XYZ file of C-alpha atoms in Angstrom:
710
model
C 62.505 -28.042 169.967
C 64.657 -27.622 167.012
C 68.234 -26.520 167.484
C 67.634 -23.806 164.859
C 65.104 -21.444 166.295
C 62.687 -19.424 164.244
C 64.130 -16.086 163.227
C 62.338 -12.987 161.847
C 65.037 -12.268 159.214
C 67.671 -14.760 158.094
C 69.605 -12.275 155.851
C 72.165 -11.637 158.564
C 72.866 -15.395 158.922
C 73.565 -15.648 155.212
C 75.788 -12.573 155.211
C 77.759 -13.895 158.234
C 77.980 -17.398 156.785
C 76.123 -18.964 159.730
C 73.667 -21.763 159.422
C 70.373 -20.375 158.369
C 67.524 -20.417 160.955
C 63.910 -20.878 160.248
C 62.429 -17.686 159.043
C 59.024 -16.582 160.202
C 56.353 -15.894 157.603
C 56.306 -12.320 158.599
C 60.049 -12.003 157.919
C 59.704 -13.629 154.517
C 56.943 -11.203 153.626
C 59.064 -8.275 154.693
C 61.936 -9.382 152.417
C 59.551 -9.807 149.506
C 58.238 -6.323 150.029
C 61.790 -4.918 150.108
C 62.735 -6.736 146.905
C 59.719 -5.266 145.199
C 60.654 -1.789 146.410
C 64.248 -2.174 145.230
C 63.055 -3.224 141.799
C 61.055 -0.034 141.563
C 63.933 2.119 142.811
C 66.382 0.853 140.193
C 64.118 0.627 137.143
C 61.526 3.262 136.096
C 60.646 4.822 139.415
C 62.996 7.805 138.881
C 62.699 8.240 135.041
C 61.746 11.709 133.758
C 58.205 12.169 132.633
C 57.933 11.206 128.943
C 61.349 9.510 128.877
C 61.884 6.352 126.906
C 62.922 3.599 129.229
C 64.791 1.748 126.513
C 66.402 4.812 124.680
C 69.585 4.666 122.482
C 73.054 5.618 123.725
C 72.698 9.160 122.262
C 70.442 11.002 119.875
C 72.360 12.900 117.063
C 75.927 14.274 117.074
C 76.891 16.428 113.998
C 74.337 14.584 111.903
C 75.289 11.079 113.185
C 72.308 9.247 114.759
C 72.588 6.400 117.319
C 70.766 3.125 116.536
C 71.125 1.244 119.825
C 71.838 1.626 123.500
C 75.432 0.577 122.879
C 76.308 2.782 119.856
C 79.560 4.808 120.084
C 81.356 7.618 118.087
C 85.027 7.451 117.161
C 86.971 10.768 117.251
C 89.535 10.719 114.429
C 92.484 13.153 114.232
C 93.096 15.122 111.009
C 96.458 16.202 109.575
C 98.559 17.815 112.255
C 96.031 17.000 115.019
C 96.503 14.521 117.909
C 93.566 12.944 119.818
C 94.455 11.621 123.296
C 91.858 9.739 125.508
C 92.181 10.241 129.279
C 89.890 7.481 130.755
C 90.549 8.165 134.377
C 89.503 11.758 133.935
C 86.824 10.828 131.449
C 88.348 13.294 128.885
C 89.448 13.371 125.260
C 92.324 15.844 124.649
C 92.717 17.334 121.089
C 96.025 19.082 120.334
C 97.895 20.394 117.228
C 101.080 18.500 116.520
C 104.091 18.434 114.176
C 106.748 21.059 113.352
C 106.035 22.058 109.744
C 102.934 20.203 108.683
C 100.736 22.344 106.363
C 97.452 22.851 108.084
C 94.139 24.493 107.387
C 94.265 26.438 110.637
C 97.427 28.277 109.701
C 96.301 28.787 106.108
C 93.222 30.597 107.313
C 95.293 33.263 109.044
C 98.501 33.699 107.069
C 99.475 33.477 103.437
C 101.620 30.361 103.758
C 100.029 28.795 106.821
C 101.374 25.872 108.775
C 100.679 24.299 112.140
C 102.277 25.515 114.200
C 102.151 28.906 112.412
C 105.722 30.035 111.598
C 107.200 33.452 112.277
C 106.749 36.117 109.617
C 109.516 36.694 107.057
C 110.219 39.528 104.609
C 108.130 37.710 101.981
C 105.599 35.635 103.940
C 103.170 36.603 106.664
C 103.176 34.829 110.006
C 103.554 35.323 113.736
C 105.750 37.965 115.342
C 109.013 36.642 116.722
C 110.354 37.586 120.131
C 113.111 39.632 118.477
C 110.575 41.527 116.399
C 108.448 42.160 119.454
C 111.420 43.573 121.351
C 112.304 45.836 118.433
C 108.730 47.103 118.181
C 108.576 47.900 121.889
C 111.925 49.680 121.602
C 110.799 51.718 118.606
C 107.546 52.777 120.216
C 109.352 53.822 123.331
C 112.155 55.616 121.506
C 110.134 57.283 118.682
C 106.677 57.988 120.107
C 106.242 60.930 117.694
C 106.959 58.882 114.548
C 103.343 58.896 113.234
C 103.143 62.673 113.641
C 106.496 63.085 111.965
C 105.368 60.954 109.034
C 102.230 63.054 108.665
C 104.309 66.230 108.775
C 106.674 64.827 106.174
C 103.782 63.941 103.891
C 102.464 67.502 104.180
C 105.890 69.014 103.585
C 106.489 66.752 100.613
C 103.524 68.358 98.855
C 105.327 71.706 98.953
C 108.922 70.483 98.672
C 111.263 73.147 97.286
C 108.250 75.517 97.110
C 106.715 73.252 94.467
C 103.059 72.527 95.111
C 102.981 68.923 93.859
C 99.697 68.545 92.007
C 99.038 64.922 92.961
C 99.325 65.807 96.667
C 96.440 68.212 96.117
C 94.309 65.637 94.311
C 95.234 66.824 90.815
C 96.126 63.716 88.828
C 95.021 61.645 85.810
C 92.084 60.161 87.724
C 89.945 63.054 86.477
C 90.195 61.599 82.985
C 88.548 63.678 80.266
C 86.128 65.463 82.611
C 86.200 69.253 82.879
C 89.099 70.186 85.182
C 88.284 73.891 85.608
C 87.170 73.668 89.244
C 89.858 71.126 90.150
C 92.669 73.331 88.848
C 91.251 76.566 90.271
C 90.997 74.967 93.729
C 94.562 73.690 93.401
C 95.870 77.106 92.370
C 93.967 78.825 95.178
C 95.425 76.420 97.754
C 98.963 77.151 96.572
C 98.503 80.907 96.680
C 97.001 80.674 100.154
C 100.331 79.166 101.234
C 102.330 81.832 99.428
C 103.740 79.349 96.909
C 104.911 80.486 93.476
C 105.192 77.194 91.585
C 102.557 74.619 90.668
C 104.261 71.353 89.718
C 102.289 68.772 87.745
C 104.120 65.579 88.698
C 101.937 63.150 86.724
C 101.517 63.314 82.927
C 98.008 64.181 81.818
C 96.037 66.462 79.505
C 93.513 68.481 81.518
C 90.395 69.542 79.613
C 89.265 72.998 80.684
C 86.064 74.707 79.560
C 85.881 77.499 82.130
C 88.320 80.269 83.010
C 91.381 79.491 85.153
C 91.023 82.661 87.180
C 93.306 81.465 89.971
C 96.277 80.798 87.678
C 97.456 84.399 87.975
C 100.741 84.796 89.882
C 101.685 81.136 89.577
C 104.346 79.546 87.395
C 103.110 76.190 86.112
C 105.698 73.451 85.640
C 105.680 69.734 84.867
C 104.794 67.113 82.302
C 101.145 67.968 81.742
C 99.028 69.997 79.326
C 96.043 72.288 79.648
C 93.686 71.860 76.701
C 91.118 74.617 76.403
C 89.137 76.244 73.613
C 88.346 79.072 76.033
C 90.613 81.860 74.782
C 90.746 83.496 78.225
C 93.163 80.677 79.087
C 95.419 81.187 76.056
C 98.349 82.525 78.075
C 98.018 79.934 80.867
C 100.799 77.502 79.985
C 102.493 74.551 81.710
C 106.261 74.519 81.165
C 107.654 71.035 80.498
C 111.316 71.923 80.087
C 114.238 73.221 82.126
C 115.673 75.233 79.257
C 116.052 78.992 79.641
C 115.870 81.384 76.699
C 119.260 82.861 75.848
C 118.717 84.240 72.336
C 118.032 87.710 70.980
C 114.653 89.350 71.441
C 114.620 92.336 69.101
C 114.165 92.450 65.329
C 116.767 94.033 63.097
C 116.366 93.326 59.405
C 118.983 94.237 56.861
C 118.467 97.861 55.893
C 121.642 99.828 55.139
C 119.767 103.075 55.792
C 118.219 102.017 59.107
C 120.535 104.140 61.274
C 122.001 106.538 58.704
C 120.763 109.672 60.477
C 121.901 108.455 63.907
C 125.301 107.430 62.603
C 125.842 110.850 61.084
C 124.895 112.557 64.364
C 127.264 110.367 66.386
C 130.165 111.560 64.267
C 129.331 115.163 65.245
C 129.300 114.310 68.943
C 125.725 115.533 69.541
C 122.648 113.308 69.232
C 118.995 114.266 69.638
C 116.766 111.462 70.920
C 112.965 111.720 71.064
C 110.716 109.278 72.928
C 107.065 109.327 71.830
C 104.390 107.224 73.447
C 101.892 106.733 76.266
C 102.186 106.868 80.060
C 104.878 104.193 80.379
C 107.245 106.454 78.422
C 106.563 109.740 80.224
C 109.303 111.907 81.684
C 110.882 115.316 81.263
C 113.404 116.590 78.744
C 117.031 115.986 79.676
C 119.301 118.137 77.529
C 123.084 118.231 77.257
C 123.789 115.061 79.232
C 126.770 112.805 78.627
C 128.580 109.968 80.382
C 130.892 112.310 82.303
C 128.485 115.041 83.398
C 125.158 115.582 85.099
C 122.377 118.035 84.278
C 119.253 119.032 86.207
C 116.567 116.480 85.405
C 113.145 115.781 86.866
C 111.520 112.509 85.927
C 107.885 111.764 86.736
C 108.009 108.075 85.999
C 104.568 106.415 86.105
C 104.095 104.542 89.375
C 107.787 103.906 89.816
C 109.011 103.170 93.313
C 111.514 106.009 92.929
C 111.978 108.594 90.140
C 114.706 106.421 88.614
C 112.314 103.527 88.091
C 111.306 104.203 84.511
C 112.564 102.741 81.273
C 113.072 106.309 79.970
C 115.591 107.033 82.728
C 117.316 103.693 82.115
C 117.504 104.465 78.378
C 119.348 107.692 79.164
C 121.845 105.773 81.303
C 122.348 103.034 78.700
C 122.965 105.388 75.765
C 125.325 107.717 77.626
C 127.285 104.709 78.885
C 127.509 103.092 75.446
C 128.608 106.342 73.776
C 130.695 108.143 76.425
C 132.019 110.758 74.006
C 128.609 111.863 72.772
C 126.404 114.561 74.275
C 122.714 113.651 74.179
C 119.604 115.787 74.155
C 116.637 113.677 75.274
C 113.186 114.995 74.376
C 110.177 113.324 75.937
C 106.922 113.705 74.011
C 104.899 110.997 75.754
C 101.429 111.595 77.218
C 99.571 109.291 79.581
C 96.259 107.730 78.601
C 96.877 108.004 74.864
C 97.151 105.570 71.976
C 98.670 105.589 68.505
C 95.388 106.681 66.874
C 95.877 110.091 68.544
C 99.169 110.816 66.765
C 97.678 113.826 64.945
C 95.544 115.208 67.808
C 96.303 118.726 69.110
C 98.548 118.603 72.191
C 100.402 121.190 74.256
C 104.109 121.118 75.169
C 106.016 124.030 76.680
C 102.889 126.177 76.437
C 102.500 125.665 72.708
C 99.585 123.794 71.125
C 99.863 121.971 67.788
C 99.486 118.541 66.279
C 101.200 115.996 68.459
C 103.349 114.721 65.597
C 104.555 118.265 64.944
C 105.809 118.527 68.534
C 107.890 115.460 67.698
C 109.109 117.059 64.471
C 110.413 120.162 66.246
C 112.792 118.074 68.389
C 114.848 117.506 65.219
C 115.486 113.964 66.407
C 118.307 111.810 65.089
C 116.761 108.795 66.813
C 112.993 108.504 67.292
C 111.603 105.765 69.549
C 107.838 105.253 69.165
C 106.293 103.289 72.046
C 102.518 102.872 71.877
C 100.247 99.890 72.425
C 99.468 99.649 76.120
C 96.197 101.542 75.694
C 95.080 99.637 72.600
C 93.036 97.419 74.883
C 90.525 96.007 72.411
C 90.593 94.111 69.147
C 88.935 97.084 67.448
C 91.783 99.326 68.618
C 94.645 96.875 68.161
C 93.674 96.046 64.583
C 94.243 99.690 63.549
C 97.807 99.804 64.822
C 99.533 98.914 61.541
C 97.536 101.487 59.590
C 98.534 104.254 62.006
C 102.176 103.152 61.799
C 101.934 103.611 58.042
C 100.330 107.030 58.443
C 103.028 108.212 60.861
C 105.816 106.951 58.629
C 104.266 108.608 55.565
C 103.846 111.895 57.440
C 107.433 111.872 58.670
C 108.763 111.202 55.185
C 106.644 113.998 53.759
C 106.972 116.656 56.468
C 110.018 116.235 58.717
C 113.035 118.282 57.759
C 115.285 115.573 59.151
C 114.223 111.959 58.686
C 115.142 110.331 62.015
C 116.390 106.798 62.445
C 113.369 104.997 63.930
C 112.683 102.196 66.375
C 109.286 100.835 67.385
C 108.891 99.529 70.924
C 106.273 96.807 71.384
C 104.079 97.015 74.472
C 103.804 94.037 76.834
C 100.408 92.607 77.617
C 98.786 94.063 80.713
C 98.129 92.029 83.840
C 96.209 88.790 83.286
C 93.316 89.611 85.610
C 90.774 87.610 83.535
C 88.414 90.585 83.670
C 87.752 93.762 81.707
C 89.477 96.196 81.223
C 92.825 94.494 81.751
C 92.836 90.743 81.542
C 89.985 89.368 79.439
C 90.790 87.624 76.156
C 89.669 90.550 73.964
C 91.750 93.022 75.988
C 94.836 90.815 75.969
C 94.535 90.156 72.234
C 94.025 93.861 71.493
C 97.385 94.722 73.038
C 98.900 91.627 71.467
C 97.679 92.776 68.024
C 99.328 96.161 68.601
C 102.628 94.483 69.498
C 102.285 92.100 66.531
C 101.775 95.003 64.117
C 104.701 96.963 65.574
C 106.870 93.866 65.209
C 105.824 92.751 61.722
C 104.888 96.021 60.020
C 107.931 97.650 61.579
C 110.025 95.248 59.494
C 108.097 96.261 56.371
C 108.942 99.891 57.107
C 112.604 98.947 57.496
C 112.787 100.043 61.136
C 114.320 98.488 64.250
C 111.924 96.756 66.693
C 112.621 96.930 70.441
C 110.521 93.893 71.326
C 109.535 94.410 74.955
C 106.318 92.484 74.296
C 108.243 89.401 73.248
C 110.481 89.571 76.319
C 107.374 89.815 78.484
C 105.698 86.790 76.885
C 108.778 84.589 77.166
C 109.446 85.526 80.780
C 105.803 85.417 81.891
C 104.497 82.395 79.943
C 107.687 80.616 78.871
C 106.450 80.629 75.257
C 108.134 82.283 72.289
C 105.066 82.941 70.150
C 107.130 84.362 67.296
C 108.663 81.103 66.053
C 105.952 78.500 65.398
C 106.683 74.802 64.969
C 103.938 72.838 63.201
C 102.468 69.779 64.879
C 99.557 67.508 63.958
C 96.317 68.425 65.739
C 93.540 66.622 63.840
C 94.176 64.674 60.632
C 91.686 61.783 60.709
C 87.924 61.893 60.373
C 87.589 60.717 63.979
C 89.833 63.520 65.243
C 88.056 66.104 63.106
C 84.618 64.909 64.240
C 85.663 65.410 67.857
C 86.139 69.170 67.402
C 83.969 70.265 64.460
C 80.765 72.259 64.991
C 78.358 74.007 62.660
C 75.374 73.531 60.385
C 76.039 71.090 57.578
C 75.043 67.746 56.119
C 77.357 64.795 56.652
C 77.478 61.492 54.823
C 80.291 59.252 55.988
C 83.385 61.445 55.953
C 81.943 63.969 53.467
C 80.483 67.323 54.514
C 77.998 69.180 52.309
C 77.150 72.903 52.453
C 74.587 74.322 50.062
C 72.996 77.474 51.503
C 73.987 80.671 53.293
C 73.087 79.100 56.614
C 75.515 76.210 56.219
C 78.936 76.436 57.838
C 81.658 74.215 59.300
C 83.546 75.639 62.283
C 86.721 74.409 63.997
C 87.212 76.212 67.378
C 90.934 75.486 67.607
C 92.345 78.783 68.951
C 95.398 78.953 66.677
C 97.616 81.848 65.600
C 99.788 79.781 63.286
C 98.626 76.705 61.411
C 98.171 74.574 58.324
C 94.545 73.992 57.332
C 93.872 71.592 54.468
C 90.757 70.093 52.890
C 89.412 68.643 49.651
C 86.508 70.374 47.893
C 84.331 69.294 44.968
C 82.039 71.540 42.949
C 79.288 70.259 40.591
C 79.447 70.691 36.849
C 77.620 73.379 34.951
C 77.864 76.206 37.493
C 77.186 79.738 36.309
C 79.851 82.419 36.305
C 79.545 84.708 39.276
C 79.449 84.895 43.006
C 78.953 81.402 44.455
C 81.988 80.751 46.649
C 83.419 79.275 49.812
C 84.072 81.828 52.555
C 87.229 80.507 54.228
C 87.929 82.313 57.524
C 90.834 81.856 59.918
C 92.219 83.656 62.989
C 88.534 84.120 63.826
C 87.905 85.593 67.277
C 84.125 85.774 67.124
C 81.631 84.468 64.563
C 79.663 87.062 62.627
C 81.791 90.041 63.689
C 84.316 90.220 60.816
C 87.043 89.618 63.418
C 88.818 87.223 61.099
C 90.996 86.910 58.006
C 89.272 85.649 54.862
C 89.945 84.067 51.489
C 87.118 83.512 49.003
C 87.307 80.382 46.824
C 85.311 80.739 43.591
C 84.671 77.509 41.636
C 83.750 79.588 38.590
C 84.395 83.314 38.650
C 84.238 85.822 35.831
C 85.560 84.373 32.617
C 84.556 80.894 33.743
C 87.775 80.357 35.721
C 88.394 79.207 39.248
C 89.749 81.957 41.503
C 90.857 82.845 45.034
C 90.440 86.343 46.430
C 92.614 87.012 49.524
C 91.524 89.520 52.193
C 94.493 89.625 54.575
C 93.379 92.962 56.018
C 89.684 92.197 56.504
C 90.077 92.835 60.235
C 90.693 96.525 59.428
C 88.676 96.955 56.246
C 87.953 100.611 57.040
C 91.592 101.525 56.380
C 93.007 98.940 53.996
C 91.959 97.827 50.510
C 89.315 95.110 50.488
C 91.456 92.544 48.707
C 95.214 92.112 48.887
C 95.489 89.967 45.805
C 93.564 87.803 43.399
C 94.544 84.430 41.939
C 92.901 83.093 38.800
C 93.218 79.521 37.545
C 93.466 78.514 33.901
C 90.005 76.939 33.917
C 86.936 76.529 36.062
C 86.820 74.138 39.021
C 83.191 73.116 38.463
C 84.054 69.646 37.147
C 82.837 67.392 39.989
C 86.471 66.625 40.879
C 88.017 66.933 44.348
C 90.830 69.471 44.693
C 93.064 69.955 47.722
C 93.186 73.477 49.164
C 95.838 74.295 51.725
C 96.317 77.457 53.819
C 99.471 77.935 55.882
C 100.247 80.819 58.249
C 103.555 81.251 60.065
C 103.927 84.589 61.890
C 102.923 87.127 59.221
C 103.626 84.870 56.235
C 100.528 83.453 54.531
C 100.589 80.853 51.745
C 97.759 79.226 49.787
C 98.150 76.125 47.614
C 95.867 74.252 45.229
C 96.709 70.600 44.510
C 100.194 71.091 45.930
C 101.002 74.205 43.871
C 101.468 77.459 45.787
C 99.286 80.118 44.210
C 99.707 82.883 46.823
C 102.406 84.101 49.178
C 101.840 87.309 51.112
C 101.947 89.079 54.453
C 99.227 89.031 57.092
C 100.336 91.836 59.397
C 96.988 92.931 60.789
C 95.448 89.831 62.342
C 97.240 87.376 64.590
C 94.354 86.422 66.877
C 94.475 82.821 68.155
C 91.139 81.887 66.673
C 88.970 79.401 64.818
C 88.672 78.197 61.215
C 85.379 78.419 59.406
C 84.133 77.329 56.000
C 80.729 78.593 54.944
C 78.655 78.823 51.795
C 78.727 82.442 50.669
C 75.710 82.485 48.373
C 71.958 82.082 48.507
C 72.081 79.802 45.466
C 71.534 76.212 46.574
C 74.448 74.548 44.792
C 75.931 71.782 46.941
C 79.657 71.951 47.723
C 81.161 68.711 49.066
C 84.223 68.763 51.355
C 86.284 66.030 52.994
C 89.758 65.056 54.266
C 90.141 67.968 56.669
C 93.595 68.219 58.220
C 94.717 70.673 60.893
C 98.311 71.233 61.987
C 98.788 73.608 64.877
C 101.595 76.054 65.400
C 103.356 75.128 68.634
C 106.049 77.221 70.255
C 109.367 76.607 71.894
C 108.989 76.324 75.622
C 111.317 77.959 78.128
C 111.202 78.241 81.890
C 109.055 81.257 82.849
C 110.608 83.480 85.480
C 108.118 86.290 86.153
C 104.671 86.353 87.703
C 102.222 89.156 86.960
C 102.776 90.636 90.408
C 106.516 90.737 89.799
C 105.942 92.369 86.413
C 103.334 94.975 87.392
C 103.142 95.010 91.191
C 100.274 93.540 93.263
C 96.875 93.663 91.589
C 94.036 95.245 93.561
C 90.747 95.716 91.735
C 90.101 99.378 90.838
C 93.277 100.479 92.625
C 95.867 101.820 90.202
C 98.069 103.653 92.670
C 101.758 102.912 93.076
C 102.102 99.658 94.961
C 104.461 99.349 97.939
C 107.544 97.204 97.804
C 108.383 97.102 94.112
C 106.196 99.842 92.621
C 104.045 99.460 89.547
C 100.302 100.062 89.477
C 99.290 96.409 89.408
C 97.982 96.338 85.840
C 100.005 98.131 83.146
C 102.789 100.223 84.681
C 105.853 98.076 85.388
C 107.400 97.509 88.784
C 111.124 97.823 89.397
C 111.370 94.129 88.518
C 109.389 94.598 85.305
C 111.580 97.512 84.253
C 114.811 95.665 84.910
C 113.857 92.183 83.694
C 111.704 93.125 80.697
C 112.264 96.693 79.494
C 115.977 96.909 80.217
C 116.570 93.494 78.644
C 115.219 94.734 75.293
C 116.798 98.200 75.645
C 120.255 96.798 76.408
C 120.093 94.652 73.274
C 119.010 97.712 71.276
C 121.854 99.871 72.570
C 124.358 97.073 71.932
C 123.121 96.878 68.330
C 123.513 100.653 67.968
C 127.180 100.276 68.839
C 127.705 98.540 65.495
C 126.402 101.443 63.388
């Protein structure tokens, strides 16, 4: 028997380092089976279905593909980045490093990025510092209402000092050349809804307006901007661009040694008769035997005055008796409401006696006669007749009054600018303006004093002194002319041709005062007679004869060029058809360009041909801010060629306006002409207490001061 017995499994002997025993066949087979099982357990027995037994270390990482079971990827740090392996934890740590290393991370978030991102400075963006954070928390806790306060301040800034800043209401140059009618009307309406008086245009711009600025009433427009409009309803809507106030004289007193002869003689006797003759604004009762030191019974029915003393007639009595304390005055009032100057010879009744109105004036035996019409001349057709009726009155007085009084004409102010008939449309405004213009200009021709209430009103309500034009270029190049010209004509380059009655060239410029210049060429061999250029200016409406005209004949009778001037065409029913006639030495039908120039300043009209003045006269009927028009005035088809048009506009000195329409006339209420509460006036054409004091008394005080020098 062997000393090493047979054993079933000798693995324990080997593990314990004992001499191996003989192993039974069954034990050997068991170990073989276990080895086979272990091989299966540690090879493919547990592989996923479809897996490759011999696959690479990885598949693809960011586009990098493994090629063997032992491939690896290196992680490399970029600028400002640190890569740290941690084997025990099987990690790779990636951190940003450095103190001021420019890095893409910072640059993506701040303007001058760095890693780490620095704190923000006054010039560079960055992170918030601890100090800044503390200050922010403090501010939010201390001023929680700051956003609301800023919003309130922004709102208040729009109306600072009662100025409605245009840009804060969306009115600024961004509108460009587009029509600004709606924009401005909305702006004006917003200001009036807040009770503001001033509209301040704080950004320079020229606003093009085609419609009517109906909401401009009762606002004073200030600032460095301009309203450009060919719509004549907007003529008196002006933006004041100055801080200068008018401090000159308003009235007109030409040299006439006999102007106050009758009044001066009466003053030396100590008794003066004064007669006031006009419409409703002038009404009142007679006040006889009054002087500075005494009172007499006197009832005054002033039109729509807040109290009986609120009329210019009453103020005139006070001014004259104060200026001449040693004179006794008899004031006779011969004014009637609802009348106009055309009614000067109508039958009227005073003190129970009926006769011609002018004869009631004559019986007052006046030393000083003040004639004050114009407020009811509310149309161009009525206003254009004013000068003729002035002439008729003056002629009648000279022929029929026993005593020829010293005379003064009082201009009427324009009525309220309501932009609607019968008070504020363009035709109505210009009708009253024509009446005031005639009283002002024809009054000088008659040698009389002019109490210019209308001028005071315009300066204080619009800021413009329309009586002293300053010429300024409007359109002098072909491009500028082309932008405004309309009509029916043929054009070749810069030359315009008119050849039939239907051809005309119109310039809707809306000017009272101007220089209009052009070159004209007429073909050779024209017949003597009527072919001519109809040159119209101060044209209110085409085809209505509401214009002033000069006819330019290339070849008139006798074969000579001629110009026929119709200064009074606007009132042809009363004045001669032609004021004057100029005849050249020869005909102008020589195919040569000649330069024709027309200049109007106030009532002075001049016409020149090739730089030589051939006419100088007075245009005292028509002062409408209107268009120019050139048209062929003949059915003969001769072609007239014109070019080199130049237009210079009359501009006017600007002063700060101080009165709104409501202040002048009282609040306007449509179809309500009763006395308005607060300051009186009827809202349209009877002045309030402010209008009397600021407008009427301003002109009357100047008049009375001038009388002191007689």
